[in-house]
Amino acid sequence: MKHFQQFQTAGKEPGLQVWRVEKMDLKPVPKQHYGNFYNGDAYILLYTTRGLSYNIHIWLGEESTVDEQGGAAVFATQLDNFLGGSPVQFREVQGNESLTFSGYFKSGIKYKKGGVASGFQHAETNEMNEKRLLHVKGRRVIKATEVDLSWSSFNKGDCFIIDLGKDIYHWCGSDCNHFERMKASQVAIHIRDNERRGRAKLHMINEGEEPDAVLGPKPNIPAGEDDDESTDRANKSKGSLYLISDAAGSMKTTLVAQSSPFKQEMLSPSECYILDNGADKKIFVWKGTGALNKQTALKVADHFIKQKNYPKNTQVL
């Protein structure tokens, strides 16, 4: 098939490979840009272990189109077939990625505005005329989201990176903690050393130390928002198990168990099941050896998410 040409080197060596969906074709992302994702695009990622087992991830930006999302699903299926059907497939949505996916990027995930349709490219050359502001958040997983380059985007509780190409400012609010400072510095250093290849100057500044020339005089800025960790912990304890059938092209869900614990004997190898933890924005698909193929199973999961009125950024694992 046409697109298998892009996969000739796929899975040959341990490590990560990344492609971006571009007008129903696939283009490899340069390694120095791994961890950068445009919010208007869709990506395919392949992680190969030393034992040559595989994880395939579909990553969908919050502004990606239905066509791009559908194209990513087709390419993921082609890659799965090219690798003999053995990979495990993941569906990742911007802002709610799995820990498996996030673990590939030790210096964090960076979300950039725009995409293929806007003419934005993962340039091979280091860009020295960049102007952007990244809002850095996360404890276990670092995520840096591009926001408006304005004081209105700041708060006292978080860290930000003012990226001006030749100069990178690592700015920390007066209420942020030491852990957040350390994580944000990893992102800033990664930008300097990889995207700029060491040619940018890194400035570490605290709130009140910023030069007016960067963004103008600093106005009063708000306090940071508290993360509701107690709600997250409560949500993770919820879950329901459903049997999924797709007879005559019409999906039907049957409740198997309302809550944990779930037992292996509840599962039939000829059936497909969904473990619904949508309250925590996660849907787990279990497919027996004689059940639906992978592509159909992922479509069933998407339909289930819509049926339950769960957020679009619900993970499918």
CSV table of N, CA and C in Angstrom, one decimal, residues 19-182:
chain,number,residue,atom,x,y,z
A,19,TRP,N,5.0,10.5,13.5
A,19,TRP,CA,4.6,11.1,12.2
A,19,TRP,C,3.4,12.0,12.5
A,20,ARG,N,3.3,13.0,11.6
A,20,ARG,CA,2.1,13.9,11.6
A,20,ARG,C,1.3,13.6,10.4
A,21,VAL,N,-0.1,13.6,10.6
A,21,VAL,CA,-1.0,13.5,9.4
A,21,VAL,C,-1.0,14.9,8.7
A,22,GLU,N,-0.7,14.8,7.4
A,22,GLU,CA,-0.7,16.1,6.6
A,22,GLU,C,-1.4,15.8,5.3
A,23,LYS,N,-2.6,16.3,5.2
A,23,LYS,CA,-3.4,16.2,4.0
A,23,LYS,C,-3.5,14.8,3.5
A,24,MET,N,-3.9,13.9,4.5
A,24,MET,CA,-4.1,12.5,4.2
A,24,MET,C,-2.9,11.8,3.8
A,25,ASP,N,-1.8,12.3,4.3
A,25,ASP,CA,-0.5,11.6,4.1
A,25,ASP,C,0.2,11.7,5.4
A,26,LEU,N,1.3,11.0,5.6
A,26,LEU,CA,2.1,11.0,6.8
A,26,LEU,C,3.5,11.6,6.6
A,27,LYS,N,3.9,12.5,7.5
A,27,LYS,CA,5.2,13.0,7.4
A,27,LYS,C,6.0,12.8,8.7
A,28,PRO,N,7.2,12.3,8.7
A,28,PRO,CA,8.0,12.1,9.9
A,28,PRO,C,8.3,13.5,10.6
A,29,VAL,N,8.2,13.5,11.9
A,29,VAL,CA,8.6,14.6,12.7
A,29,VAL,C,10.0,14.6,13.1
A,30,PRO,N,10.8,15.6,12.9
A,30,PRO,CA,12.2,15.6,13.3
A,30,PRO,C,12.4,15.3,14.8
A,31,LYS,N,13.4,14.6,15.1
A,31,LYS,CA,13.6,14.1,16.5
A,31,LYS,C,13.7,15.3,17.5
A,32,GLN,N,14.3,16.4,17.0
A,32,GLN,CA,14.5,17.5,18.0
A,32,GLN,C,13.1,18.2,18.3
A,33,HIS,N,12.1,17.8,17.6
A,33,HIS,CA,10.7,18.3,17.9
A,33,HIS,C,9.8,17.3,18.5
A,34,TYR,N,10.3,16.2,18.9
A,34,TYR,CA,9.5,15.2,19.7
A,34,TYR,C,9.1,15.8,21.0
A,35,GLY,N,7.8,15.7,21.3
A,35,GLY,CA,7.2,16.3,22.4
A,35,GLY,C,6.5,17.6,22.1
A,36,ASN,N,6.6,18.1,20.9
A,36,ASN,CA,5.9,19.3,20.5
A,36,ASN,C,4.7,18.8,19.6
A,37,PHE,N,3.5,19.3,20.0
A,37,PHE,CA,2.3,18.9,19.2
A,37,PHE,C,1.5,20.1,18.9
A,38,TYR,N,1.1,20.3,17.6
A,38,TYR,CA,0.2,21.4,17.3
A,38,TYR,C,-1.2,21.0,17.6
A,39,ASN,N,-2.0,21.9,18.2
A,39,ASN,CA,-3.3,21.6,18.6
A,39,ASN,C,-4.3,21.4,17.5
A,40,GLY,N,-3.9,21.7,16.3
A,40,GLY,CA,-4.8,21.6,15.1
A,40,GLY,C,-4.5,20.3,14.3
A,41,ASP,N,-3.6,19.4,14.8
A,41,ASP,CA,-3.2,18.3,14.1
A,41,ASP,C,-3.4,17.0,14.8
A,42,ALA,N,-3.2,15.9,14.0
A,42,ALA,CA,-3.3,14.5,14.5
A,42,ALA,C,-1.9,13.8,14.2
A,43,TYR,N,-1.5,13.0,15.1
A,43,TYR,CA,-0.2,12.3,15.0
A,43,TYR,C,-0.3,10.8,15.2
A,44,ILE,N,0.7,10.1,14.7
A,44,ILE,CA,0.9,8.7,15.0
A,44,ILE,C,2.2,8.5,15.6
A,45,LEU,N,2.3,7.8,16.7
A,45,LEU,CA,3.5,7.5,17.4
A,45,LEU,C,3.7,6.0,17.6
A,46,LEU,N,4.9,5.6,17.4
A,46,LEU,CA,5.2,4.1,17.6
A,46,LEU,C,6.4,4.1,18.6
A,47,TYR,N,6.1,3.3,19.6
A,47,TYR,CA,7.2,3.0,20.6
A,47,TYR,C,7.6,1.5,20.5
A,48,THR,N,8.8,1.3,20.2
A,48,THR,CA,9.3,-0.1,20.1
A,48,THR,C,10.2,-0.4,21.3
A,49,THR,N,9.9,-1.5,22.0
A,49,THR,CA,10.7,-1.9,23.1
A,49,THR,C,12.0,-2.7,22.7
A,50,ARG,N,12.9,-3.0,23.6
A,50,ARG,CA,14.1,-3.7,23.3
A,50,ARG,C,13.7,-5.1,22.8
A,51,GLY,N,12.6,-5.7,23.3
A,51,GLY,CA,12.2,-7.0,22.9
A,51,GLY,C,11.4,-7.0,21.6
A,52,LEU,N,11.3,-5.8,21.0
A,52,LEU,CA,10.6,-5.6,19.7
A,52,LEU,C,9.1,-5.9,19.9
A,53,SER,N,8.5,-5.4,21.0
A,53,SER,CA,7.1,-5.3,21.1
A,53,SER,C,6.7,-3.8,20.9
A,54,TYR,N,5.4,-3.6,20.6
A,54,TYR,CA,5.1,-2.2,20.0
A,54,TYR,C,3.9,-1.6,20.7
A,55,ASN,N,3.9,-0.3,20.9
A,55,ASN,CA,2.8,0.5,21.3
A,55,ASN,C,2.5,1.5,20.1
A,56,ILE,N,1.3,1.6,19.6
A,56,ILE,CA,0.9,2.6,18.7
A,56,ILE,C,0.0,3.6,19.3
A,57,HIS,N,0.3,4.8,19.2
A,57,HIS,CA,-0.6,5.9,19.8
A,57,HIS,C,-1.1,6.8,18.7
A,58,ILE,N,-2.4,7.0,18.7
A,58,ILE,CA,-3.0,8.1,17.9
A,58,ILE,C,-3.2,9.3,18.8
A,59,TRP,N,-2.6,10.4,18.5
A,59,TRP,CA,-2.7,11.6,19.3
A,59,TRP,C,-3.6,12.6,18.5
A,60,LEU,N,-4.6,13.2,19.1
A,60,LEU,CA,-5.5,14.1,18.5
A,60,LEU,C,-5.5,15.4,19.2
A,61,GLY,N,-5.2,16.5,18.4
A,61,GLY,CA,-5.2,17.8,19.0
A,61,GLY,C,-6.7,18.3,19.1
A,62,GLU,N,-6.9,19.2,20.1
A,62,GLU,CA,-8.2,19.6,20.4
A,62,GLU,C,-8.9,20.4,19.2
A,63,GLU,N,-8.1,20.9,18.3
A,63,GLU,CA,-8.6,21.6,17.1
A,63,GLU,C,-8.5,20.8,15.8
A,64,SER,N,-8.1,19.5,16.0
A,64,SER,CA,-7.9,18.7,14.8
A,64,SER,C,-9.3,18.4,14.1
A,65,THR,N,-9.3,18.2,12.8
A,65,THR,CA,-10.6,18.0,12.1
A,65,THR,C,-11.0,16.5,12.1
A,66,VAL,N,-12.2,16.3,11.8
A,66,VAL,CA,-12.7,14.9,11.7
A,66,VAL,C,-12.0,14.1,10.7
A,67,ASP,N,-11.6,14.8,9.5
A,67,ASP,CA,-10.9,14.1,8.5
A,67,ASP,C,-9.5,13.7,9.0
A,68,GLU,N,-8.8,14.6,9.7
A,68,GLU,CA,-7.5,14.3,10.3
A,68,GLU,C,-7.6,13.2,11.3
A,69,GLN,N,-8.6,13.2,12.1
A,69,GLN,CA,-8.8,12.1,13.1
A,69,GLN,C,-9.0,10.8,12.4
A,70,GLY,N,-9.9,10.8,11.4
A,70,GLY,CA,-10.2,9.6,10.6
A,70,GLY,C,-8.9,9.1,9.9
A,71,GLY,N,-8.2,10.0,9.3
A,71,GLY,CA,-6.9,9.6,8.7
A,71,GLY,C,-5.9,9.0,9.6
A,72,ALA,N,-5.8,9.5,10.8
A,72,ALA,CA,-4.9,9.0,11.8
A,72,ALA,C,-5.3,7.5,12.2
A,73,ALA,N,-6.6,7.3,12.3
A,73,ALA,CA,-7.1,5.9,12.6
A,73,ALA,C,-6.7,4.9,11.5
A,74,VAL,N,-6.9,5.4,10.2
A,74,VAL,CA,-6.5,4.5,9.1
A,74,VAL,C,-5.0,4.2,9.1
A,75,PHE,N,-4.2,5.2,9.3
A,75,PHE,CA,-2.8,5.0,9.3
A,75,PHE,C,-2.3,4.1,10.4
A,76,ALA,N,-3.0,4.3,11.6
A,76,ALA,CA,-2.6,3.4,12.7
A,76,ALA,C,-2.9,2.0,12.4
A,77,THR,N,-4.0,1.7,11.7
A,77,THR,CA,-4.4,0.4,11.4
A,77,THR,C,-3.4,-0.2,10.3
A,78,GLN,N,-3.0,0.6,9.4
A,78,GLN,CA,-2.0,0.2,8.4
A,78,GLN,C,-0.7,-0.1,9.1
A,79,LEU,N,-0.3,0.7,10.0
A,79,LEU,CA,1.0,0.4,10.8
A,79,LEU,C,0.9,-0.8,11.6
A,80,ASP,N,-0.3,-1.0,12.2
A,80,ASP,CA,-0.5,-2.2,13.0
A,80,ASP,C,-0.4,-3.5,12.1
A,81,ASN,N,-1.0,-3.4,10.9
A,81,ASN,CA,-0.9,-4.5,10.0
A,81,ASN,C,0.5,-4.8,9.5
A,82,PHE,N,1.2,-3.7,9.3
A,82,PHE,CA,2.6,-3.8,8.8
A,82,PHE,C,3.5,-4.5,9.8
A,83,LEU,N,3.1,-4.3,11.1
A,83,LEU,CA,3.9,-4.9,12.2
A,83,LEU,C,3.3,-6.2,12.6
A,84,GLY,N,2.4,-6.8,11.8
A,84,GLY,CA,1.9,-8.1,12.1
A,84,GLY,C,0.8,-8.2,13.0
A,85,GLY,N,0.1,-7.1,13.3
A,85,GLY,CA,-1.0,-7.1,14.2
A,85,GLY,C,-0.7,-7.3,15.7
A,86,SER,N,0.5,-7.2,16.1
A,86,SER,CA,0.9,-7.4,17.5
A,86,SER,C,0.9,-6.2,18.4
A,87,PRO,N,0.9,-4.9,17.8
A,87,PRO,CA,1.0,-3.8,18.6
A,87,PRO,C,-0.2,-3.6,19.5
A,88,VAL,N,0.0,-2.9,20.6
A,88,VAL,CA,-1.1,-2.4,21.5
A,88,VAL,C,-1.4,-1.0,21.0
A,89,GLN,N,-2.7,-0.7,20.8
A,89,GLN,CA,-3.1,0.6,20.3
A,89,GLN,C,-3.7,1.5,21.4
A,90,PHE,N,-3.3,2.8,21.4
A,90,PHE,CA,-3.8,3.8,22.4
A,90,PHE,C,-4.4,4.9,21.6
A,91,ARG,N,-5.5,5.5,22.1
A,91,ARG,CA,-6.0,6.8,21.6
A,91,ARG,C,-5.8,7.9,22.6
A,92,GLU,N,-5.0,8.9,22.2
A,92,GLU,CA,-4.6,10.0,23.1
A,92,GLU,C,-5.3,11.3,22.6
A,93,VAL,N,-5.8,12.0,23.6
A,93,VAL,CA,-6.4,13.3,23.3
A,93,VAL,C,-5.7,14.4,24.1
A,94,GLN,N,-5.5,15.5,23.4
A,94,GLN,CA,-4.7,16.6,24.0
A,94,GLN,C,-5.2,17.0,25.4
A,95,GLY,N,-4.3,17.0,26.3
A,95,GLY,CA,-4.6,17.4,27.7
A,95,GLY,C,-5.0,16.3,28.6
A,96,ASN,N,-5.2,15.1,28.0
A,96,ASN,CA,-5.6,13.9,28.8
A,96,ASN,C,-4.9,12.7,28.4
A,97,GLU,N,-3.6,12.8,28.1
A,97,GLU,CA,-2.8,11.7,27.6
A,97,GLU,C,-2.5,10.6,28.7
A,98,SER,N,-2.3,9.4,28.3
A,98,SER,CA,-2.0,8.3,29.2
A,98,SER,C,-0.6,8.5,29.8
A,99,LEU,N,-0.4,7.9,31.0
A,99,LEU,CA,0.9,7.9,31.6
A,99,LEU,C,2.0,7.2,30.7
A,100,THR,N,1.5,6.2,30.0
A,100,THR,CA,2.4,5.5,29.1
A,100,THR,C,3.0,6.5,28.0
A,101,PHE,N,2.1,7.2,27.4
A,101,PHE,CA,2.4,8.2,26.4
A,101,PHE,C,3.3,9.3,27.0
A,102,SER,N,2.8,9.9,28.1
A,102,SER,CA,3.6,11.0,28.7
A,102,SER,C,5.0,10.6,29.1
A,103,GLY,N,5.2,9.3,29.5
A,103,GLY,CA,6.5,8.8,29.9
A,103,GLY,C,7.5,8.9,28.8
A,104,TYR,N,7.1,9.0,27.6
A,104,TYR,CA,8.1,9.0,26.5
A,104,TYR,C,8.8,10.4,26.5
A,105,PHE,N,8.3,11.4,27.1
A,105,PHE,CA,8.8,12.8,27.0
A,105,PHE,C,9.2,13.3,28.4
A,106,LYS,N,10.4,13.0,28.7
A,106,LYS,CA,10.9,13.3,30.0
A,106,LYS,C,11.0,14.8,30.3
A,107,SER,N,11.1,15.6,29.3
A,107,SER,CA,11.1,17.0,29.4
A,107,SER,C,9.8,17.7,29.2
A,108,GLY,N,8.7,16.9,29.2
A,108,GLY,CA,7.4,17.4,29.1
A,108,GLY,C,6.8,17.4,27.7
A,109,ILE,N,5.5,17.6,27.7
A,109,ILE,CA,4.7,17.7,26.4
A,109,ILE,C,4.4,19.2,26.2
A,110,LYS,N,4.7,19.7,25.0
A,110,LYS,CA,4.4,21.1,24.7
A,110,LYS,C,3.3,21.2,23.6
A,111,TYR,N,2.3,21.9,23.9
A,111,TYR,CA,1.2,22.2,23.0
A,111,TYR,C,1.4,23.5,22.3
A,112,LYS,N,1.4,23.5,20.9
A,112,LYS,CA,1.6,24.7,20.1
A,112,LYS,C,0.3,25.0,19.4
A,113,LYS,N,0.0,26.3,19.2
A,113,LYS,CA,-1.2,26.7,18.5
A,113,LYS,C,-1.0,26.5,17.0
A,114,GLY,N,-2.1,26.1,16.3
A,114,GLY,CA,-2.0,26.0,14.8
A,114,GLY,C,-1.9,24.6,14.4
A,115,GLY,N,-1.4,24.4,13.1
A,115,GLY,CA,-1.3,23.1,12.5
A,115,GLY,C,-1.1,23.2,11.1
A,116,VAL,N,-1.2,22.0,10.4
A,116,VAL,CA,-1.0,21.9,9.0
A,116,VAL,C,-1.8,22.9,8.2
A,117,ALA,N,-3.1,23.0,8.5
A,117,ALA,CA,-4.0,23.9,7.8
A,117,ALA,C,-3.6,25.4,7.9
A,118,SER,N,-2.9,25.7,9.0
A,118,SER,CA,-2.4,27.1,9.2
A,118,SER,C,-1.0,27.3,8.7
A,119,GLY,N,-0.4,26.3,8.1
A,119,GLY,CA,0.9,26.5,7.5
A,119,GLY,C,2.0,26.3,8.5
A,120,PHE,N,1.7,25.8,9.7
A,120,PHE,CA,2.8,25.6,10.7
A,120,PHE,C,3.5,24.3,10.5
A,121,GLN,N,4.8,24.3,10.6
A,121,GLN,CA,5.6,23.1,10.3
A,121,GLN,C,6.5,22.8,11.5
A,122,HIS,N,6.9,21.5,11.6
A,122,HIS,CA,8.0,21.1,12.5
A,122,HIS,C,9.3,21.3,11.7
A,123,ALA,N,9.8,22.5,11.8
A,123,ALA,CA,10.9,22.9,10.9
A,123,ALA,C,12.2,22.1,11.3
A,124,GLU,N,12.9,21.8,10.2
A,124,GLU,CA,14.2,21.1,10.5
A,124,GLU,C,15.2,22.0,11.1
A,125,THR,N,15.2,23.3,10.8
A,125,THR,CA,16.1,24.2,11.3
A,125,THR,C,15.7,24.8,12.6
A,126,ASN,N,16.7,25.2,13.4
A,126,ASN,CA,16.3,25.8,14.7
A,126,ASN,C,15.8,27.2,14.5
A,127,GLU,N,14.6,27.5,15.0
A,127,GLU,CA,13.9,28.8,14.8
A,127,GLU,C,14.4,29.8,15.8
A,128,MET,N,15.0,30.9,15.4
A,128,MET,CA,15.5,31.9,16.3
A,128,MET,C,14.6,33.1,16.4
A,129,ASN,N,13.5,33.1,15.6
A,129,ASN,CA,12.6,34.3,15.6
A,129,ASN,C,11.3,33.9,16.3
A,130,GLU,N,11.3,32.9,17.1
A,130,GLU,CA,10.1,32.4,17.8
A,130,GLU,C,9.6,33.4,18.8
A,131,LYS,N,8.3,33.6,18.9
A,131,LYS,CA,7.7,34.4,19.9
A,131,LYS,C,6.4,33.7,20.5
A,132,ARG,N,6.5,33.2,21.7
A,132,ARG,CA,5.4,32.5,22.3
A,132,ARG,C,5.5,32.4,23.8
A,133,LEU,N,4.4,32.1,24.4
A,133,LEU,CA,4.4,32.0,25.9
A,133,LEU,C,3.8,30.6,26.2
A,134,LEU,N,4.6,29.9,27.0
A,134,LEU,CA,4.2,28.5,27.4
A,134,LEU,C,3.8,28.5,28.9
A,135,HIS,N,2.6,28.0,29.2
A,135,HIS,CA,2.1,27.8,30.6
A,135,HIS,C,2.5,26.4,31.0
A,136,VAL,N,3.3,26.3,32.0
A,136,VAL,CA,3.8,25.0,32.5
A,136,VAL,C,3.1,24.5,33.7
A,137,LYS,N,2.5,23.3,33.6
A,137,LYS,CA,1.8,22.7,34.8
A,137,LYS,C,2.1,21.2,34.8
A,138,GLY,N,1.8,20.7,36.0
A,138,GLY,CA,2.0,19.2,36.2
A,138,GLY,C,3.0,18.8,37.2
A,139,ARG,N,2.7,17.8,37.9
A,139,ARG,CA,3.6,17.2,38.9
A,139,ARG,C,4.3,15.9,38.3
A,140,ARG,N,3.5,14.9,38.1
A,140,ARG,CA,4.0,13.7,37.6
A,140,ARG,C,4.3,13.9,36.1
A,141,VAL,N,3.4,14.6,35.4
A,141,VAL,CA,3.5,14.8,34.0
A,141,VAL,C,3.6,16.3,33.7
A,142,ILE,N,4.7,16.7,33.0
A,142,ILE,CA,4.8,18.1,32.7
A,142,ILE,C,4.1,18.4,31.3
A,143,LYS,N,3.3,19.5,31.3
A,143,LYS,CA,2.6,19.9,30.1
A,143,LYS,C,2.8,21.4,30.0
A,144,ALA,N,3.3,21.8,28.8
A,144,ALA,CA,3.5,23.2,28.5
A,144,ALA,C,2.6,23.6,27.4
A,145,THR,N,1.6,24.5,27.7
A,145,THR,CA,0.6,24.8,26.7
A,145,THR,C,0.8,26.3,26.2
A,146,GLU,N,0.8,26.4,24.9
A,146,GLU,CA,1.0,27.8,24.3
A,146,GLU,C,-0.3,28.6,24.6
A,147,VAL,N,-0.1,29.8,25.2
A,147,VAL,CA,-1.2,30.7,25.5
A,147,VAL,C,-0.8,32.1,24.9
A,148,ASP,N,-1.7,33.0,25.0
A,148,ASP,CA,-1.5,34.4,24.5
A,148,ASP,C,-0.3,35.0,25.1
A,149,LEU,N,0.6,35.6,24.3
A,149,LEU,CA,1.8,36.3,24.8
A,149,LEU,C,1.4,37.6,25.4
A,150,SER,N,0.8,37.6,26.6
A,150,SER,CA,0.3,38.7,27.3
A,150,SER,C,0.3,38.5,28.8
A,151,TRP,N,0.4,39.6,29.6
A,151,TRP,CA,0.3,39.5,31.0
A,151,TRP,C,-1.0,38.8,31.5
A,152,SER,N,-2.1,39.0,30.7
A,152,SER,CA,-3.4,38.4,31.1
A,152,SER,C,-3.3,36.9,31.2
A,153,SER,N,-2.3,36.2,30.6
A,153,SER,CA,-2.2,34.8,30.7
A,153,SER,C,-1.5,34.3,32.0
A,154,PHE,N,-0.9,35.2,32.7
A,154,PHE,CA,-0.1,34.8,33.9
A,154,PHE,C,-0.9,34.7,35.1
A,155,ASN,N,-0.4,33.9,36.1
A,155,ASN,CA,-0.9,33.9,37.5
A,155,ASN,C,0.3,33.6,38.4
A,156,LYS,N,0.0,33.9,39.7
A,156,LYS,CA,1.1,33.8,40.7
A,156,LYS,C,1.5,32.4,41.1
A,157,GLY,N,0.6,31.4,40.8
A,157,GLY,CA,0.8,30.1,41.3
A,157,GLY,C,1.6,29.2,40.3
A,158,ASP,N,1.9,29.6,39.1
A,158,ASP,CA,2.4,28.7,38.1
A,158,ASP,C,3.7,29.3,37.5
A,159,CYS,N,4.4,28.5,36.7
A,159,CYS,CA,5.6,28.9,36.0
A,159,CYS,C,5.3,29.0,34.5
A,160,PHE,N,6.0,29.9,33.9
A,160,PHE,CA,5.7,30.2,32.4
A,160,PHE,C,7.1,30.4,31.7
A,161,ILE,N,7.1,30.1,30.4
A,161,ILE,CA,8.3,30.2,29.6
A,161,ILE,C,8.0,31.2,28.5
A,162,ILE,N,8.7,32.4,28.6
A,162,ILE,CA,8.6,33.4,27.5
A,162,ILE,C,9.7,33.1,26.5
A,163,ASP,N,9.3,32.5,25.4
A,163,ASP,CA,10.2,32.1,24.4
A,163,ASP,C,10.3,33.1,23.2
A,164,LEU,N,11.4,33.8,23.2
A,164,LEU,CA,11.6,34.9,22.2
A,164,LEU,C,12.6,34.5,21.1
A,165,GLY,N,12.9,33.2,21.0
A,165,GLY,CA,13.8,32.7,20.0
A,165,GLY,C,15.3,32.7,20.5
A,166,LYS,N,15.9,33.9,20.5
A,166,LYS,CA,17.3,34.0,20.9
A,166,LYS,C,17.4,34.1,22.5
A,167,ASP,N,16.3,34.5,23.1
A,167,ASP,CA,16.2,34.6,24.5
A,167,ASP,C,15.0,33.8,25.1
A,168,ILE,N,15.2,33.0,26.1
A,168,ILE,CA,14.2,32.2,26.7
A,168,ILE,C,14.1,32.6,28.2
A,169,TYR,N,13.0,33.1,28.6
A,169,TYR,CA,12.8,33.5,30.0
A,169,TYR,C,12.0,32.5,30.8
A,170,HIS,N,12.6,31.9,31.8
A,170,HIS,CA,11.9,31.0,32.7
A,170,HIS,C,11.4,31.8,33.9
A,171,TRP,N,10.0,32.0,33.9
A,171,TRP,CA,9.4,33.0,34.9
A,171,TRP,C,8.6,32.2,35.9
A,172,CYS,N,8.8,32.4,37.2
A,172,CYS,CA,8.0,31.7,38.2
A,172,CYS,C,7.2,32.7,39.0
A,173,GLY,N,6.0,32.4,39.2
A,173,GLY,CA,5.1,33.2,40.1
A,173,GLY,C,5.5,33.1,41.5
A,174,SER,N,5.1,34.1,42.3
A,174,SER,CA,5.6,34.2,43.7
A,174,SER,C,5.0,33.1,44.6
A,175,ASP,N,3.9,32.4,44.1
A,175,ASP,CA,3.3,31.4,44.9
A,175,ASP,C,3.6,30.0,44.4
A,176,CYS,N,4.4,29.8,43.4
A,176,CYS,CA,4.7,28.5,42.9
A,176,CYS,C,5.7,27.8,43.8
A,177,ASN,N,5.6,26.4,43.8
A,177,ASN,CA,6.5,25.7,44.7
A,177,ASN,C,7.8,25.3,44.0
A,178,HIS,N,8.7,24.7,44.8
A,178,HIS,CA,10.0,24.4,44.3
A,178,HIS,C,9.9,23.3,43.2
A,179,PHE,N,9.0,22.4,43.4
A,179,PHE,CA,8.8,21.3,42.4
A,179,PHE,C,8.4,21.8,41.0
A,180,GLU,N,7.5,22.8,41.0
A,180,GLU,CA,7.0,23.4,39.8
A,180,GLU,C,8.2,24.1,39.1
A,181,ARG,N,9.0,24.8,39.9
A,181,ARG,CA,10.1,25.5,39.3
A,181,ARG,C,11.1,24.6,38.6
A,182,MET,N,11.4,23.4,39.3
A,182,MET,CA,12.3,22.5,38.7
A,182,MET,C,11.8,21.9,37.4
